[in-house]
Coordinates of C-alpha atoms in Angstrom, one line a residue:
M15 CA -32.8 1.9 11.8
K16 CA -32.7 3.6 8.4
L17 CA -29.3 4.6 7.0
T18 CA -28.5 7.0 4.2
A19 CA -26.8 5.8 1.0
F20 CA -23.5 6.8 2.7
G21 CA -24.5 4.8 5.8
E22 CA -25.4 1.7 3.8
K23 CA -22.2 1.9 1.9
F24 CA -19.7 2.6 4.7
G25 CA -21.6 0.9 7.5
G26 CA -22.0 -2.3 5.5
R27 CA -19.7 -5.0 4.2
S28 CA -16.3 -4.0 2.8
G29 CA -13.3 -6.0 1.8
I30 CA -10.9 -4.0 4.1
G31 CA -13.5 -4.1 7.0
E32 CA -13.8 -7.8 6.8
L33 CA -10.1 -8.3 6.6
M34 CA -9.5 -6.1 9.7
D35 CA -12.3 -7.8 11.6
D36 CA -11.1 -11.3 10.6
L37 CA -7.5 -10.5 11.6
G38 CA -8.5 -9.0 14.9
Q39 CA -10.9 -11.8 15.8
A40 CA -8.4 -14.5 14.8
L41 CA -5.6 -12.9 16.9
R42 CA -8.0 -12.6 19.9
E43 CA -9.3 -16.1 19.7
N44 CA -5.9 -17.7 18.8
P45 CA -2.9 -15.6 19.8
E46 CA -0.7 -18.4 18.5
I47 CA -2.0 -18.1 15.0
I48 CA 0.6 -17.9 12.2
F49 CA 0.1 -14.4 11.0
M50 CA 0.9 -14.1 7.3
G51 CA -2.0 -11.7 6.6
G52 CA -2.4 -8.0 7.0
G53 CA 0.2 -5.3 6.3
N54 CA 1.7 -4.9 9.7
P55 CA 5.5 -4.3 9.4
A56 CA 8.1 -6.4 11.1
R57 CA 9.7 -5.5 14.4
I58 CA 13.2 -4.2 13.6
P59 CA 15.2 -3.4 16.8
Q60 CA 17.4 -0.7 15.2
L61 CA 14.3 1.2 14.1
E62 CA 12.6 0.9 17.5
Q63 CA 15.7 2.2 19.3
R64 CA 16.0 5.2 17.0
F65 CA 12.3 6.1 17.4
E66 CA 12.7 5.7 21.2
R67 CA 15.5 8.2 21.2
E68 CA 13.6 10.7 19.0
L69 CA 10.5 10.5 21.3
E70 CA 12.7 10.9 24.4
R71 CA 14.3 14.0 22.8
V72 CA 10.9 15.6 22.1
L73 CA 9.5 14.7 25.6
A74 CA 12.5 16.1 27.4
S75 CA 11.6 19.6 26.4
P76 CA 8.5 21.1 28.1
D77 CA 7.8 23.3 25.0
S78 CA 8.2 20.4 22.6
R79 CA 6.1 18.1 24.8
H80 CA 3.3 20.7 24.9
Q81 CA 3.6 21.1 21.1
L82 CA 3.3 17.3 20.8
L83 CA 0.5 16.6 23.2
G84 CA -1.3 19.8 24.2
I85 CA -2.3 21.8 21.1
Y86 CA -4.0 21.2 17.7
Q87 CA -1.8 21.5 14.7
S88 CA -2.8 23.4 11.6
K89 CA -5.0 21.5 9.2
Q90 CA -1.9 21.2 6.9
G91 CA 0.3 19.7 9.6
E92 CA 3.2 20.8 11.7
K93 CA 5.2 23.5 9.9
A94 CA 8.7 22.5 10.9
A95 CA 8.1 19.0 9.6
R96 CA 6.7 20.3 6.3
Q97 CA 9.7 22.6 5.9
A98 CA 12.1 19.8 6.7
L99 CA 10.5 17.5 4.1
A100 CA 10.4 20.2 1.4
S101 CA 14.1 20.8 2.0
Y102 CA 14.9 17.1 1.9
L103 CA 13.1 16.6 -1.5
K104 CA 14.8 19.7 -3.0
R105 CA 18.2 18.6 -1.7
H106 CA 18.0 15.0 -3.0
F107 CA 15.8 15.2 -6.1
G108 CA 15.7 18.8 -7.1
W109 CA 11.9 19.0 -6.9
A110 CA 10.4 22.5 -6.9
V111 CA 8.5 22.0 -3.7
G112 CA 8.0 24.1 -0.6
E113 CA 6.1 23.7 2.7
H114 CA 2.8 24.6 0.9
N115 CA 3.2 21.6 -1.4
I116 CA 3.0 19.2 1.6
A117 CA 0.2 18.1 4.0
F118 CA 0.0 15.5 6.7
A119 CA -2.9 13.2 7.2
N120 CA -4.0 10.6 9.7
G121 CA -2.6 7.7 7.7
S122 CA -2.3 7.2 3.9
Q123 CA -5.7 5.3 3.9
N124 CA -7.3 8.5 5.2
A125 CA -5.4 10.6 2.6
C126 CA -6.6 8.2 -0.1
F127 CA -10.2 8.6 1.0
I128 CA -10.0 12.4 0.7
L129 CA -8.0 12.5 -2.5
Y130 CA -9.9 9.9 -4.4
N131 CA -13.2 11.6 -3.7
L132 CA -11.9 15.0 -4.6
F133 CA -11.3 13.8 -8.2
A134 CA -13.9 11.1 -8.8
G135 CA -17.6 10.6 -8.2
S136 CA -20.4 13.1 -8.7
M137 CA -19.3 16.4 -10.2
A138 CA -20.8 19.8 -9.4
D139 CA -22.4 19.9 -12.9
G140 CA -24.2 16.6 -12.4
S141 CA -21.7 14.5 -14.5
R142 CA -19.7 11.7 -13.1
R143 CA -16.0 11.0 -13.0
T144 CA -14.2 7.7 -12.3
L145 CA -10.8 6.8 -11.0
H146 CA -8.7 4.6 -13.2
L147 CA -6.3 1.9 -12.1
P148 CA -3.9 1.1 -14.9
L149 CA -2.6 -2.0 -13.2
V150 CA -4.5 -4.5 -11.1
P151 CA -4.5 -6.3 -8.7
E152 CA -4.3 -3.3 -6.5
Y153 CA -4.7 -2.6 -2.7
L154 CA -8.0 -3.9 -1.4
G155 CA -8.4 -0.8 0.8
Y156 CA -9.2 1.2 -2.3
R157 CA -12.2 -1.0 -3.3
D158 CA -14.8 0.6 -1.1
I159 CA -13.3 4.0 -0.7
G160 CA -15.5 5.9 -3.2
L161 CA -18.6 7.8 -2.1
S162 CA -20.5 6.7 -5.2
R163 CA -21.1 3.5 -7.1
D164 CA -19.0 2.4 -10.1
F165 CA -16.2 4.5 -8.8
F166 CA -13.3 2.6 -10.4
T167 CA -12.3 1.5 -13.8
A168 CA -9.3 -0.6 -14.5
T169 CA -7.1 -2.0 -17.3
K170 CA -6.4 -5.7 -17.2
P171 CA -2.6 -6.3 -17.0
T172 CA -0.5 -8.4 -19.3
I173 CA 1.2 -11.4 -17.6
E174 CA 4.9 -12.1 -18.4
L175 CA 6.0 -15.6 -17.4
L176 CA 9.5 -15.7 -16.0
E177 CA 12.0 -18.3 -15.1
Q178 CA 12.2 -20.0 -11.6
H179 CA 8.4 -20.2 -11.2
Q180 CA 8.1 -16.4 -11.3
F181 CA 5.8 -14.0 -13.3
K182 CA 5.2 -10.3 -13.5
Y183 CA 2.2 -8.1 -14.2
R184 CA 2.8 -5.3 -16.6
V185 CA 0.8 -2.2 -17.5
D186 CA -0.8 -2.8 -20.9
L187 CA -0.1 0.5 -22.4
Q188 CA -1.6 -0.7 -25.8
R189 CA -5.0 -1.3 -24.2
L190 CA -4.9 1.6 -21.7
Q191 CA -7.5 4.1 -22.6
I192 CA -8.4 7.1 -20.5
D193 CA -11.8 8.6 -21.5
E194 CA -13.4 11.9 -20.7
Q195 CA -15.1 10.5 -17.6
C196 CA -11.7 9.7 -15.9
G197 CA -11.0 12.1 -13.0
A198 CA -7.6 10.7 -12.0
I199 CA -5.2 7.8 -12.5
S200 CA -3.8 5.9 -9.5
I201 CA -1.0 3.5 -8.9
S202 CA 0.8 2.1 -5.9
R203 CA 4.6 1.7 -6.1
P204 CA 5.6 -0.9 -4.9
T205 CA 2.2 -2.4 -5.5
N206 CA 0.3 -3.9 -2.6
P207 CA -0.4 -6.9 -2.9
T208 CA 2.0 -8.1 -5.6
A209 CA 5.3 -6.5 -4.8
N210 CA 5.4 -5.1 -8.3
V211 CA 7.4 -1.9 -8.9
L212 CA 6.4 0.0 -12.0
S213 CA 9.4 1.0 -14.0
D214 CA 10.5 4.6 -14.3
D215 CA 9.4 4.5 -18.0
E216 CA 6.0 3.2 -17.1
V217 CA 5.5 6.0 -14.5
D218 CA 6.7 8.5 -17.0
A219 CA 4.2 7.2 -19.6
L220 CA 1.4 7.5 -17.1
Q221 CA 2.5 11.0 -16.1
A222 CA 2.4 12.0 -19.7
L223 CA -1.0 10.5 -20.2
A224 CA -2.4 12.3 -17.1
A225 CA -0.9 15.6 -18.3
A226 CA -2.5 15.2 -21.7
R227 CA -5.9 14.7 -20.0
D228 CA -5.2 17.4 -17.4
I229 CA -5.9 15.0 -14.6
P230 CA -3.6 14.0 -11.7
L231 CA -1.6 10.8 -11.4
I232 CA -1.8 9.6 -7.8
V233 CA 1.2 7.6 -6.7
D234 CA 0.8 5.7 -3.4
G235 CA 4.3 5.3 -2.1
A236 CA 3.5 3.8 1.3
Y237 CA 6.1 1.1 0.8
G238 CA 8.3 2.9 -1.6
L239 CA 10.3 6.0 -2.6
P240 CA 12.0 7.9 -1.1
F241 CA 11.2 6.3 2.2
P242 CA 10.8 3.6 3.6
N243 CA 12.4 2.5 0.3
I244 CA 11.3 -1.2 0.3
V245 CA 12.3 -1.4 -3.3
F246 CA 14.7 -4.2 -4.4
G247 CA 15.6 -3.0 -7.9
D248 CA 16.4 0.2 -9.8
A249 CA 13.7 2.8 -9.5
A250 CA 13.7 6.5 -8.9
P251 CA 11.1 8.7 -7.2
R252 CA 8.9 10.6 -9.6
W253 CA 7.0 13.8 -9.0
S254 CA 5.6 16.7 -11.1
E255 CA 2.9 19.4 -10.7
Q256 CA 0.6 16.8 -12.3
T257 CA 1.5 14.1 -9.7
I258 CA 0.2 13.6 -6.2
L259 CA 2.6 11.5 -4.2
M260 CA 1.4 9.8 -1.0
L261 CA 3.9 8.7 1.6
S262 CA 3.5 6.9 5.0
L263 CA 5.5 6.3 8.2
S264 CA 3.7 2.9 8.8
K265 CA 6.1 0.7 6.9
L266 CA 9.0 2.5 8.3
G267 CA 7.9 0.8 11.6
L268 CA 5.3 3.2 12.9
P269 CA 1.8 2.0 11.9
G270 CA 0.3 2.8 15.2
I271 CA 0.8 6.6 15.0
R272 CA -1.3 6.8 11.7
S273 CA 0.8 9.4 9.8
G274 CA 0.5 9.9 6.1
I275 CA 2.0 12.6 3.8
V276 CA 0.7 14.2 0.6
V277 CA 3.1 16.0 -1.8
A278 CA 1.2 17.8 -4.5
S279 CA 0.6 21.2 -6.2
E280 CA -0.4 24.0 -3.9
E281 CA -3.9 23.9 -5.5
V282 CA -4.4 20.3 -4.6
I283 CA -2.9 20.7 -1.1
H284 CA -5.3 23.6 -0.5
A285 CA -8.4 21.5 -1.4
F286 CA -7.0 18.5 0.6
N287 CA -6.5 20.6 3.7
N288 CA -10.0 22.0 3.6
A289 CA -11.5 18.6 3.3
N290 CA -9.1 17.2 5.9
S291 CA -10.2 19.8 8.4
I292 CA -13.8 18.7 8.0
V293 CA -13.1 15.0 8.2
N294 CA -10.4 15.0 10.9
L295 CA -10.2 18.6 12.2
A296 CA -6.4 18.2 12.6
S297 CA -3.7 15.6 11.9
S298 CA -1.7 13.7 14.5
T299 CA 1.4 15.5 15.9
V300 CA 3.5 12.4 16.7
G301 CA 4.6 11.5 13.1
P302 CA 5.8 15.0 12.2
A303 CA 7.6 15.2 15.6
L304 CA 9.5 12.0 15.0
L305 CA 10.2 12.7 11.3
T306 CA 11.6 16.2 11.4
Q307 CA 15.1 15.4 12.8
L308 CA 15.4 12.3 10.6
L309 CA 14.9 14.5 7.5
Q310 CA 17.1 17.3 8.7
D311 CA 20.1 15.1 9.2
D312 CA 19.3 12.6 6.4
A313 CA 19.0 9.7 8.9
I314 CA 15.8 8.7 7.1
D315 CA 18.0 7.5 4.2
Q316 CA 20.2 5.4 6.5
L317 CA 17.2 3.9 8.2
S318 CA 15.5 3.1 4.9
G319 CA 18.4 2.1 2.7
Q320 CA 20.7 0.3 5.2
I321 CA 18.2 -1.3 7.6
V322 CA 14.6 -1.5 6.3
Q323 CA 15.3 -2.4 2.6
P324 CA 18.0 -5.1 3.2
F325 CA 15.8 -6.6 6.0
Y326 CA 12.8 -7.2 3.7
R327 CA 14.9 -8.2 0.7
Q328 CA 16.4 -11.0 2.7
R329 CA 13.0 -12.0 4.1
A330 CA 11.5 -12.1 0.5
S331 CA 14.3 -14.3 -0.8
A332 CA 14.1 -16.7 2.2
T333 CA 10.3 -17.0 2.0
Q334 CA 10.4 -17.6 -1.7
A335 CA 12.9 -20.5 -1.2
L336 CA 10.5 -22.0 1.4
L337 CA 7.6 -21.8 -1.1
D338 CA 9.7 -23.3 -3.9
S339 CA 10.3 -26.3 -1.7
A340 CA 6.8 -26.6 -0.3
L341 CA 5.1 -26.4 -3.7
A342 CA 7.6 -28.3 -5.8
G343 CA 5.8 -30.2 -8.7
L344 CA 2.7 -28.0 -8.5
P345 CA 1.6 -25.4 -11.1
Y346 CA 2.5 -22.4 -9.0
R347 CA 4.1 -19.0 -9.7
I348 CA 5.3 -16.2 -7.5
H349 CA 5.2 -12.6 -8.6
K350 CA 8.7 -11.4 -9.0
P351 CA 9.4 -9.8 -5.6
E352 CA 10.4 -6.2 -6.3
G353 CA 9.5 -4.5 -3.1
A354 CA 6.8 -4.2 -0.3
I355 CA 6.5 -6.9 2.4
F356 CA 4.5 -9.5 0.5
L357 CA 4.8 -12.4 -1.8
W358 CA 1.9 -12.9 -4.3
L359 CA 1.2 -16.5 -5.0
W360 CA -0.5 -17.6 -8.2
L361 CA -1.9 -21.2 -8.1
D362 CA -2.8 -21.8 -11.8
Q363 CA -5.9 -23.9 -12.3
L364 CA -6.6 -24.1 -8.6
P365 CA -9.6 -26.4 -8.2
I366 CA -11.1 -24.2 -5.3
S367 CA -11.2 -20.5 -5.0
S368 CA -8.5 -18.6 -3.1
Y369 CA -11.2 -17.6 -0.6
Q370 CA -11.9 -21.3 0.1
L371 CA -8.2 -22.0 0.5
Y372 CA -8.0 -19.0 2.9
Q373 CA -10.7 -20.5 5.0
R374 CA -9.0 -23.9 5.1
L375 CA -5.7 -22.3 6.1
K376 CA -7.4 -20.3 8.8
Q377 CA -8.7 -23.6 10.2
R378 CA -5.2 -24.9 10.3
G379 CA -4.0 -21.8 12.2
V380 CA -2.4 -19.9 9.3
L381 CA -3.8 -16.4 8.3
V382 CA -3.3 -15.2 4.8
V383 CA -5.3 -12.9 2.5
P384 CA -7.3 -14.3 -0.5
G385 CA -6.8 -12.6 -3.8
E386 CA -10.4 -11.9 -5.0
D387 CA -10.8 -8.4 -3.4
F388 CA -7.6 -7.0 -4.9
F389 CA -8.9 -7.2 -8.5
I390 CA -10.8 -3.9 -8.5
G391 CA -12.7 -2.9 -11.6
V392 CA -12.0 -6.1 -13.5
E393 CA -14.6 -8.3 -15.0
P394 CA -15.6 -11.1 -12.6
Q395 CA -15.3 -13.8 -15.2
W396 CA -11.5 -13.7 -15.1
Q397 CA -10.6 -16.9 -13.3
H398 CA -7.1 -15.7 -12.5
Q399 CA -8.4 -13.5 -9.7
R400 CA -9.6 -16.6 -7.8
Q401 CA -6.2 -18.3 -7.9
C402 CA -4.0 -15.9 -5.9
L403 CA -3.0 -15.4 -2.3
R404 CA -1.1 -12.5 -0.6
L405 CA 1.4 -13.7 1.9
S406 CA 3.2 -11.4 4.4
Y407 CA 6.7 -12.4 5.4
A408 CA 7.0 -9.8 8.3
A409 CA 6.7 -12.4 11.0
E410 CA 9.6 -14.2 12.6
P411 CA 11.4 -16.7 10.3
A412 CA 10.5 -19.8 12.3
V413 CA 6.8 -18.7 12.2
I414 CA 7.0 -18.1 8.4
A415 CA 8.6 -21.5 7.9
R416 CA 5.8 -23.3 9.7
G417 CA 3.2 -21.3 7.9
V418 CA 4.7 -22.1 4.5
E419 CA 4.8 -25.8 5.4
I420 CA 1.0 -25.8 6.2
I421 CA 0.3 -23.8 3.0
G422 CA 2.1 -26.4 1.0
Q423 CA 0.0 -29.1 2.6
E424 CA -3.3 -27.4 2.0
V425 CA -2.4 -26.5 -1.6
R426 CA -1.5 -30.1 -2.4
R427 CA -4.7 -31.2 -0.8
A428 CA -6.7 -28.9 -3.0
Y429 CA -5.0 -30.0 -6.2
A430 CA -5.4 -33.7 -5.2
Q431 CA -9.2 -33.2 -5.0

């Protein structure tokens, strides 16, 4: 069988593909495995109960039920949901957006694939454009998303050492250079995998830089603002005509319905919708149906701010305390947890690679994610990228406690060697 260049790239090995295969296989072969890998959100009963009521409300009406299950939506997504979101964003943040500034997608990963390839890769005039990541490590699902080679460039972060075995990556604005080949700048906020939340000033600086180059700033807010608001410090949503904001319902507790949202200029939304209709024909109806009422009565704020955010904030604090105990006396640091659903563990001078540590932990029945694939666009000589693990704390507390205990044992074993 002969594959095209597209077939070889997308039908071959990828970091995200191997992660999903590995996670699925591990769960099938060992259902009792301690699951601290992947990005699946925690089960939160209050959220499930509200989603159940919303779904029952939609299914109770024959017309709404038919709208949900029996017809294709427009390529832009269900109109009432787009209108409700536009009204919500105007009401809360004063953004000059309407329904034509919003599109739905089958998950934010799908939206990323379309948006990234709209702005980077081979241009119509034969030139090439790249997509720049001003802060790495960054979401490993981005790594293989480009249709062409050498798709990403990146700026290496500065590392600020903090008290209590913490540290923080910061955008190195002094070294950040955006050349003529850059087609877009992209960040996630909070950042998957590190739980880093770029400050408002950092986002403003990147917006200004993008505007000066007349390129978009893409902000992946799957864990962030305004919902599901898994942000533990002071931060405000940012948007402008130069900004493309991606949102998701997955971390609100609905990963299975694959519902992503794009907020952008009408010009960008028009191009996105045309591409989306080719790739997906239409987007799922379930997410918009569940979201509309939550936006209209502002229940989305109560769910996000009073249930989701405090839940994960407490889990982050508890898991960090467990790690502090399990790794006491070792040269470890944890990225300051500012959001998302992960802790990012840096094991300085680790004698083995994080991938080898990941394999050892898997043999012990603990599934985590090694750090190597998150350092997109960075020179491979940087040893730091082989010293990190991403740890999810979405599982039940007793499960996490046992997982951290085993992690501590295996990390001590590695250093002892």
